[in-house]
Amino acid sequence: MKPNLVVLTDFSRAAERARVYAAVLAAAIDAELHLVHVFLPLPIATEYGQVLPVLDTEYVPDTTRSLQQVARALPVPATAEVLEADWPGAIEEALAKYRPVLVVAGLTAASNWLSEWLSNRAQPLAHQTGYPLLLVPEHLPDAALRLPRRLALAVEDRPFVLVPQARAVAPLLDALAPDAVAVTVLTRDESIRGWAGLHAAQTCGLMATMPGCGLHKVVGEEPAPGLLHAVADLEADWLALLDIGHGLLHKLFSGSVIDQVLRRTPVPVLLLAATQPTPSPAPLRP
């Protein structure tokens, strides 16, 4: 059975970049693409309560035909469908149907959390579903529409474990075989550290060559700028970030490294759901 890539798509420039990039990946591993567009009309508040707007009955069939035309133009086998459901339900349906090795979506440039929520609603999916999510920037140049040669995996200096669904991307990465480098950002007082994060990266099961990956340290910078500088220094094609999730309130009041990186990234970002192991309790003294 061929592996599947699910591409969450619409007719934006970011979605176009995601489709083209996903086709490059699919061609390399003989995978099938499945273009999925989610449509659900939002109710309108009136003095009589919530009501649905009058819909153009041709929207869904017209959109389906347009997406099918886009799918036929891709250089790899591809399907296209419009799912009429709420966003969580549609995503659950698509994942259950295709069991993809990777979910791909476009990344629209956004300046704040509200525009991110409106334009990039796929962003939380790695944490919510566990599936690996590749976000492709809308301004990714044509020259970057190629297979990744180097992957930078951002780690903190502490253990982590990828959730089982996140490791679904391992066969794809094994086939693409990019060089892998663990990257960590440390304060000057922490500059000799980083080895706990490296060990976790080497044993996380992301790809077969991870046990041999090295560690690239960035010292004395804030985490997000430090990671982006590491991408430039290493000439990395992908940046992989661990999505452990901190909730909406954390993002509103303190932001997150993921959000800050996504606003400025020049390369596709692979979000991987992970957990932090609970430390074992200290043995009781006799």
mmCIF file of C-alpha atoms in Angstrom:
data_model
loop_
_atom_site.group_PDB
_atom_site.id
_atom_site.type_symbol
_atom_site.label_atom_id
_atom_site.label_comp_id
_atom_site.label_asym_id
_atom_site.label_seq_id
_atom_site.Cartn_x
_atom_site.Cartn_y
_atom_site.Cartn_z
ATOM 1 C CA MET A 1 0.000 0.000 0.000
ATOM 2 C CA LYS A 2 1.280 3.438 -0.904
ATOM 3 C CA PRO A 3 1.827 5.943 1.902
ATOM 4 C CA ASN A 4 -0.571 8.886 2.063
ATOM 5 C CA LEU A 5 0.013 12.606 2.498
ATOM 6 C CA VAL A 6 -2.963 14.746 3.494
ATOM 7 C CA VAL A 7 -2.826 18.371 2.313
ATOM 8 C CA LEU A 8 -5.233 20.761 4.018
ATOM 9 C CA THR A 9 -5.961 23.216 1.273
ATOM 10 C CA ASP A 10 -7.952 26.152 -0.038
ATOM 11 C CA PHE A 11 -7.179 28.614 -2.815
ATOM 12 C CA SER A 12 -4.675 30.817 -0.978
ATOM 13 C CA ARG A 13 -1.048 31.305 -1.978
ATOM 14 C CA ALA A 14 0.044 29.456 1.159
ATOM 15 C CA ALA A 15 -2.079 26.465 0.174
ATOM 16 C CA GLU A 16 -0.625 26.523 -3.337
ATOM 17 C CA ARG A 17 2.916 26.373 -1.913
ATOM 18 C CA ALA A 18 1.891 23.514 0.372
ATOM 19 C CA ARG A 19 0.389 21.516 -2.512
ATOM 20 C CA VAL A 20 3.445 21.955 -4.708
ATOM 21 C CA TYR A 21 5.839 21.077 -1.907
ATOM 22 C CA ALA A 22 3.791 18.042 -0.888
ATOM 23 C CA ALA A 23 3.902 16.834 -4.501
ATOM 24 C CA VAL A 24 7.714 16.985 -4.395
ATOM 25 C CA LEU A 25 7.727 14.826 -1.269
ATOM 26 C CA ALA A 26 5.130 12.418 -2.641
ATOM 27 C CA ALA A 27 7.105 11.867 -5.851
ATOM 28 C CA ALA A 28 10.202 10.945 -3.860
ATOM 29 C CA ILE A 29 8.472 8.218 -1.809
ATOM 30 C CA ASP A 30 5.807 7.121 -4.312
ATOM 31 C CA ALA A 31 3.007 8.412 -2.099
ATOM 32 C CA GLU A 32 -0.513 9.558 -2.876
ATOM 33 C CA LEU A 33 -1.710 13.080 -2.132
ATOM 34 C CA HIS A 34 -5.162 13.783 -0.761
ATOM 35 C CA LEU A 35 -6.296 17.396 -0.991
ATOM 36 C CA VAL A 36 -8.851 18.177 1.714
ATOM 37 C CA HIS A 37 -10.879 21.381 1.937
ATOM 38 C CA VAL A 38 -13.086 21.952 4.969
ATOM 39 C CA PHE A 39 -16.310 23.889 4.525
ATOM 40 C CA LEU A 40 -18.783 24.802 7.238
ATOM 41 C CA PRO A 41 -20.969 27.909 7.024
ATOM 42 C CA LEU A 42 -20.864 29.850 10.271
ATOM 43 C CA PRO A 43 -24.160 30.822 11.908
ATOM 44 C CA ILE A 44 -25.085 34.499 12.019
ATOM 45 C CA ALA A 45 -26.341 36.112 15.233
ATOM 46 C CA THR A 46 -29.726 37.800 14.846
ATOM 47 C CA GLU A 47 -32.379 39.082 17.217
ATOM 48 C CA TYR A 48 -34.041 35.690 16.792
ATOM 49 C CA GLY A 49 -30.918 33.749 17.718
ATOM 50 C CA GLN A 50 -28.285 31.945 15.644
ATOM 51 C CA VAL A 51 -29.289 31.273 12.046
ATOM 52 C CA LEU A 52 -27.440 29.878 9.075
ATOM 53 C CA PRO A 53 -26.985 32.147 6.056
ATOM 54 C CA VAL A 54 -28.631 31.354 2.733
ATOM 55 C CA LEU A 55 -26.070 29.238 0.926
ATOM 56 C CA ASP A 56 -25.104 28.980 -2.695
ATOM 57 C CA THR A 57 -26.062 25.384 -3.387
ATOM 58 C CA GLU A 58 -23.391 25.225 -6.085
ATOM 59 C CA TYR A 59 -20.518 26.129 -3.765
ATOM 60 C CA VAL A 60 -19.593 22.608 -2.724
ATOM 61 C CA PRO A 61 -19.845 20.965 -6.185
ATOM 62 C CA ASP A 62 -18.066 23.926 -7.816
ATOM 63 C CA THR A 63 -15.285 23.871 -5.228
ATOM 64 C CA THR A 64 -14.947 20.109 -5.539
ATOM 65 C CA ARG A 65 -14.576 20.372 -9.313
ATOM 66 C CA SER A 66 -12.000 23.143 -8.945
ATOM 67 C CA LEU A 67 -9.963 21.123 -6.462
ATOM 68 C CA GLN A 68 -10.179 18.035 -8.643
ATOM 69 C CA GLN A 69 -8.808 20.093 -11.513
ATOM 70 C CA VAL A 70 -5.939 21.216 -9.266
ATOM 71 C CA ALA A 71 -5.329 17.593 -8.262
ATOM 72 C CA ARG A 72 -5.182 16.431 -11.895
ATOM 73 C CA ALA A 73 -2.561 19.093 -12.635
ATOM 74 C CA LEU A 74 -0.204 17.784 -9.956
ATOM 75 C CA PRO A 75 2.651 15.533 -11.107
ATOM 76 C CA VAL A 76 1.687 12.730 -8.681
ATOM 77 C CA PRO A 77 -1.508 10.749 -8.040
ATOM 78 C CA ALA A 78 -3.881 12.973 -6.053
ATOM 79 C CA THR A 79 -7.486 13.070 -4.919
ATOM 80 C CA ALA A 80 -9.556 16.074 -3.857
ATOM 81 C CA GLU A 81 -12.606 16.410 -1.650
ATOM 82 C CA VAL A 82 -14.623 18.994 0.227
ATOM 83 C CA LEU A 83 -15.646 17.946 3.724
ATOM 84 C CA GLU A 84 -18.817 19.605 5.015
ATOM 85 C CA ALA A 85 -18.228 19.410 8.734
ATOM 86 C CA ASP A 86 -16.918 21.421 11.629
ATOM 87 C CA TRP A 87 -13.131 21.715 11.649
ATOM 88 C CA PRO A 88 -12.391 19.088 14.355
ATOM 89 C CA GLY A 89 -14.845 16.633 12.824
ATOM 90 C CA ALA A 90 -13.444 17.087 9.320
ATOM 91 C CA ILE A 91 -9.868 16.611 10.486
ATOM 92 C CA GLU A 92 -10.817 13.490 12.424
ATOM 93 C CA GLU A 93 -12.589 12.117 9.347
ATOM 94 C CA ALA A 94 -9.625 12.790 7.038
ATOM 95 C CA LEU A 95 -7.083 11.271 9.418
ATOM 96 C CA ALA A 96 -9.185 8.167 10.010
ATOM 97 C CA LYS A 97 -9.714 7.689 6.278
ATOM 98 C CA TYR A 98 -6.127 8.151 5.076
ATOM 99 C CA ARG A 99 -3.849 7.444 8.080
ATOM 100 C CA PRO A 100 -1.214 9.767 6.586
ATOM 101 C CA VAL A 101 2.511 9.672 7.258
ATOM 102 C CA LEU A 102 2.359 13.472 7.189
ATOM 103 C CA VAL A 103 -0.184 16.281 7.192
ATOM 104 C CA VAL A 104 0.818 19.325 5.125
ATOM 105 C CA ALA A 105 -0.660 22.825 5.262
ATOM 106 C CA GLY A 106 0.257 26.296 4.116
ATOM 107 C CA LEU A 107 1.591 28.904 6.521
ATOM 108 C CA THR A 108 0.211 32.386 5.920
ATOM 109 C CA ALA A 109 2.329 35.281 7.140
ATOM 110 C CA ALA A 110 0.666 36.713 10.262
ATOM 111 C CA SER A 111 1.642 39.498 12.634
ATOM 112 C CA ASN A 112 -0.334 38.560 15.750
ATOM 113 C CA TRP A 113 -2.182 35.717 17.430
ATOM 114 C CA LEU A 114 -5.593 36.726 16.061
ATOM 115 C CA SER A 115 -4.511 36.657 12.417
ATOM 116 C CA GLU A 116 -2.695 33.387 13.121
ATOM 117 C CA TRP A 117 -5.920 31.891 14.486
ATOM 118 C CA LEU A 118 -7.932 33.092 11.500
ATOM 119 C CA SER A 119 -5.431 32.156 8.762
ATOM 120 C CA ASN A 120 -3.457 29.251 10.201
ATOM 121 C CA ARG A 121 -5.993 27.097 11.993
ATOM 122 C CA ALA A 122 -4.003 23.973 11.132
ATOM 123 C CA GLN A 123 -1.201 25.048 13.476
ATOM 124 C CA PRO A 124 -2.501 23.307 16.654
ATOM 125 C CA LEU A 125 -3.190 20.004 14.891
ATOM 126 C CA ALA A 126 0.090 18.312 15.779
ATOM 127 C CA HIS A 127 -0.643 18.676 19.475
ATOM 128 C CA GLN A 128 -4.369 18.014 19.124
ATOM 129 C CA THR A 129 -4.136 14.895 16.943
ATOM 130 C CA GLY A 130 -0.573 13.674 17.456
ATOM 131 C CA TYR A 131 0.028 13.504 13.701
ATOM 132 C CA PRO A 132 3.162 15.188 12.302
ATOM 133 C CA LEU A 133 2.333 18.500 10.632
ATOM 134 C CA LEU A 134 4.497 20.254 8.029
ATOM 135 C CA LEU A 135 3.762 23.965 7.632
ATOM 136 C CA VAL A 136 4.990 25.450 4.352
ATOM 137 C CA PRO A 137 5.526 29.245 4.256
ATOM 138 C CA GLU A 138 3.530 31.086 1.611
ATOM 139 C CA HIS A 139 6.654 32.925 0.456
ATOM 140 C CA LEU A 140 8.814 29.819 0.084
ATOM 141 C CA PRO A 141 10.772 30.469 -3.135
ATOM 142 C CA ASP A 142 10.667 28.098 -6.083
ATOM 143 C CA ALA A 143 14.341 27.239 -5.499
ATOM 144 C CA ALA A 144 13.379 25.790 -2.098
ATOM 145 C CA LEU A 145 10.770 23.438 -3.561
ATOM 146 C CA ARG A 146 13.115 20.467 -3.291
ATOM 147 C CA LEU A 147 13.753 17.552 -0.990
ATOM 148 C CA PRO A 148 15.216 18.457 2.401
ATOM 149 C CA ARG A 149 18.927 17.822 2.739
ATOM 150 C CA ARG A 150 19.286 18.886 6.368
ATOM 151 C CA LEU A 151 16.784 18.825 9.221
ATOM 152 C CA ALA A 152 17.345 20.845 12.396
ATOM 153 C CA LEU A 153 15.495 19.413 15.401
ATOM 154 C CA ALA A 154 15.050 22.007 18.147
ATOM 155 C CA VAL A 155 15.404 20.588 21.663
ATOM 156 C CA GLU A 156 15.582 21.878 25.188
ATOM 157 C CA ASP A 157 18.130 20.469 27.586
ATOM 158 C CA ARG A 158 15.738 17.937 29.052
ATOM 159 C CA PRO A 159 14.178 14.606 28.057
ATOM 160 C CA PHE A 160 11.220 14.303 25.715
ATOM 161 C CA VAL A 161 9.301 11.489 24.066
ATOM 162 C CA LEU A 162 7.504 11.713 20.722
ATOM 163 C CA VAL A 163 3.901 10.529 20.826
ATOM 164 C CA PRO A 164 3.301 7.359 18.762
ATOM 165 C CA GLN A 165 1.426 9.165 15.950
ATOM 166 C CA ALA A 166 4.303 11.631 15.500
ATOM 167 C CA ARG A 167 6.632 8.770 14.642
ATOM 168 C CA ALA A 168 4.435 8.016 11.604
ATOM 169 C CA VAL A 169 6.725 10.400 9.706
ATOM 170 C CA ALA A 170 9.755 8.167 10.294
ATOM 171 C CA PRO A 171 9.395 6.119 7.055
ATOM 172 C CA LEU A 172 9.187 9.329 5.027
ATOM 173 C CA LEU A 173 12.284 10.770 6.689
ATOM 174 C CA ASP A 174 14.141 7.474 6.320
ATOM 175 C CA ALA A 175 13.374 7.530 2.589
ATOM 176 C CA LEU A 176 14.412 11.175 2.194
ATOM 177 C CA ALA A 177 17.476 10.644 4.425
ATOM 178 C CA PRO A 178 18.309 14.261 5.311
ATOM 179 C CA ASP A 179 21.199 15.005 7.637
ATOM 180 C CA ALA A 180 19.836 15.582 11.129
ATOM 181 C CA VAL A 181 21.221 18.011 13.691
ATOM 182 C CA ALA A 182 19.851 18.685 17.167
ATOM 183 C CA VAL A 183 19.740 22.412 17.950
ATOM 184 C CA THR A 184 19.456 24.002 21.374
ATOM 185 C CA VAL A 185 19.474 27.616 22.553
ATOM 186 C CA LEU A 186 21.181 28.246 25.878
ATOM 187 C CA THR A 187 21.978 31.192 28.119
ATOM 188 C CA ARG A 188 25.637 31.978 28.684
ATOM 189 C CA ASP A 189 25.437 30.398 32.128
ATOM 190 C CA GLU A 190 24.101 27.195 30.537
ATOM 191 C CA SER A 191 26.616 27.045 27.684
ATOM 192 C CA ILE A 192 28.195 23.767 28.774
ATOM 193 C CA ARG A 193 24.810 22.030 28.909
ATOM 194 C CA GLY A 194 22.605 20.567 26.189
ATOM 195 C CA TRP A 195 23.516 16.904 26.395
ATOM 196 C CA ALA A 196 20.212 15.752 27.922
ATOM 197 C CA GLY A 197 18.386 17.224 24.929
ATOM 198 C CA LEU A 198 20.837 15.626 22.519
ATOM 199 C CA HIS A 199 20.375 12.208 24.111
ATOM 200 C CA ALA A 200 16.585 12.570 23.859
ATOM 201 C CA ALA A 201 16.916 13.518 20.184
ATOM 202 C CA GLN A 202 19.169 10.557 19.470
ATOM 203 C CA THR A 203 16.723 8.108 21.047
ATOM 204 C CA CYS A 204 13.371 9.630 19.971
ATOM 205 C CA GLY A 205 12.838 7.373 16.936
ATOM 206 C CA LEU A 206 12.254 10.211 14.468
ATOM 207 C CA MET A 207 14.421 8.559 11.813
ATOM 208 C CA ALA A 208 16.921 5.734 11.591
ATOM 209 C CA THR A 209 19.961 8.020 11.527
ATOM 210 C CA MET A 210 18.990 10.050 14.610
ATOM 211 C CA PRO A 211 21.294 8.094 16.962
ATOM 212 C CA GLY A 212 24.241 9.608 15.083
ATOM 213 C CA CYS A 213 23.072 13.220 15.074
ATOM 214 C CA GLY A 214 25.218 15.955 16.548
ATOM 215 C CA LEU A 215 24.404 19.024 18.647
ATOM 216 C CA HIS A 216 24.516 22.635 17.486
ATOM 217 C CA LYS A 217 24.409 25.185 20.315
ATOM 218 C CA VAL A 218 23.294 28.795 20.101
ATOM 219 C CA VAL A 219 24.381 30.728 23.174
ATOM 220 C CA GLY A 220 23.149 34.038 24.517
ATOM 221 C CA GLU A 221 20.051 34.568 22.358
ATOM 222 C CA GLU A 222 16.312 34.349 22.878
ATOM 223 C CA PRO A 223 14.948 30.932 21.819
ATOM 224 C CA ALA A 224 13.076 31.881 18.621
ATOM 225 C CA PRO A 225 15.768 34.128 17.088
ATOM 226 C CA GLY A 226 18.408 31.625 18.172
ATOM 227 C CA LEU A 227 16.655 28.772 16.365
ATOM 228 C CA LEU A 228 16.267 30.833 13.193
ATOM 229 C CA HIS A 229 19.950 31.768 13.313
ATOM 230 C CA ALA A 230 20.789 28.081 13.675
ATOM 231 C CA VAL A 231 18.698 27.289 10.578
ATOM 232 C CA ALA A 232 20.713 29.872 8.638
ATOM 233 C CA ASP A 233 24.074 28.738 10.040
ATOM 234 C CA LEU A 234 23.363 25.079 9.293
ATOM 235 C CA GLU A 235 21.669 25.804 5.940
ATOM 236 C CA ALA A 236 18.822 23.595 7.157
ATOM 237 C CA ASP A 237 15.887 22.932 4.822
ATOM 238 C CA TRP A 238 13.436 21.974 7.599
ATOM 239 C CA LEU A 239 13.126 23.038 11.208
ATOM 240 C CA ALA A 240 11.423 20.487 13.469
ATOM 241 C CA LEU A 241 9.797 21.807 16.652
ATOM 242 C CA LEU A 242 8.413 19.792 19.540
ATOM 243 C CA ASP A 243 4.795 20.740 20.246
ATOM 244 C CA ILE A 244 4.131 19.944 23.886
ATOM 245 C CA GLY A 245 1.287 22.478 24.097
ATOM 246 C CA HIS A 246 0.737 25.132 26.697
ATOM 247 C CA GLY A 247 -2.823 26.227 25.980
ATOM 248 C CA LEU A 248 -4.409 29.399 24.662
ATOM 249 C CA LEU A 249 -3.869 31.478 27.813
ATOM 250 C CA HIS A 250 -0.141 30.826 27.684
ATOM 251 C CA LYS A 251 -0.063 32.076 24.093
ATOM 252 C CA LEU A 252 -2.139 35.163 24.877
ATOM 253 C CA PHE A 253 -0.090 36.317 27.842
ATOM 254 C CA SER A 254 3.422 35.099 27.134
ATOM 255 C CA GLY A 255 3.455 33.883 23.543
ATOM 256 C CA SER A 256 5.271 30.729 22.519
ATOM 257 C CA VAL A 257 8.491 29.874 20.754
ATOM 258 C CA ILE A 258 6.511 28.025 18.075
ATOM 259 C CA ASP A 259 4.384 31.078 17.309
ATOM 260 C CA GLN A 260 7.409 33.358 17.156
ATOM 261 C CA VAL A 261 9.306 31.007 14.862
ATOM 262 C CA LEU A 262 6.340 30.515 12.526
ATOM 263 C CA ARG A 263 5.994 34.263 12.023
ATOM 264 C CA ARG A 264 9.534 34.509 10.641
ATOM 265 C CA THR A 265 10.560 31.108 9.358
ATOM 266 C CA PRO A 266 12.083 30.994 5.860
ATOM 267 C CA VAL A 267 11.825 27.172 5.700
ATOM 268 C CA PRO A 268 9.086 24.581 6.249
ATOM 269 C CA VAL A 269 8.489 23.762 9.906
ATOM 270 C CA LEU A 270 7.719 20.220 11.055
ATOM 271 C CA LEU A 271 5.634 20.187 14.239
ATOM 272 C CA LEU A 272 5.916 17.012 16.294
ATOM 273 C CA ALA A 273 3.718 16.222 19.271
ATOM 274 C CA ALA A 274 5.794 15.227 22.270
ATOM 275 C CA THR A 275 5.564 14.761 26.002
ATOM 276 C CA GLN A 276 7.985 15.328 28.812
ATOM 277 C CA PRO A 277 8.489 12.229 30.958
ATOM 278 C CA THR A 278 7.467 12.522 34.579
ATOM 279 C CA PRO A 279 10.564 12.261 36.771
ATOM 280 C CA SER A 280 10.711 9.113 38.817
ATOM 281 C CA PRO A 281 10.133 9.780 42.525
ATOM 282 C CA ALA A 282 13.187 9.645 44.708
ATOM 283 C CA PRO A 283 13.480 6.389 46.658
ATOM 284 C CA LEU A 284 12.297 6.541 50.242
ATOM 285 C CA ARG A 285 15.019 6.617 52.797
ATOM 286 C CA PRO A 286 14.987 3.659 55.171
#
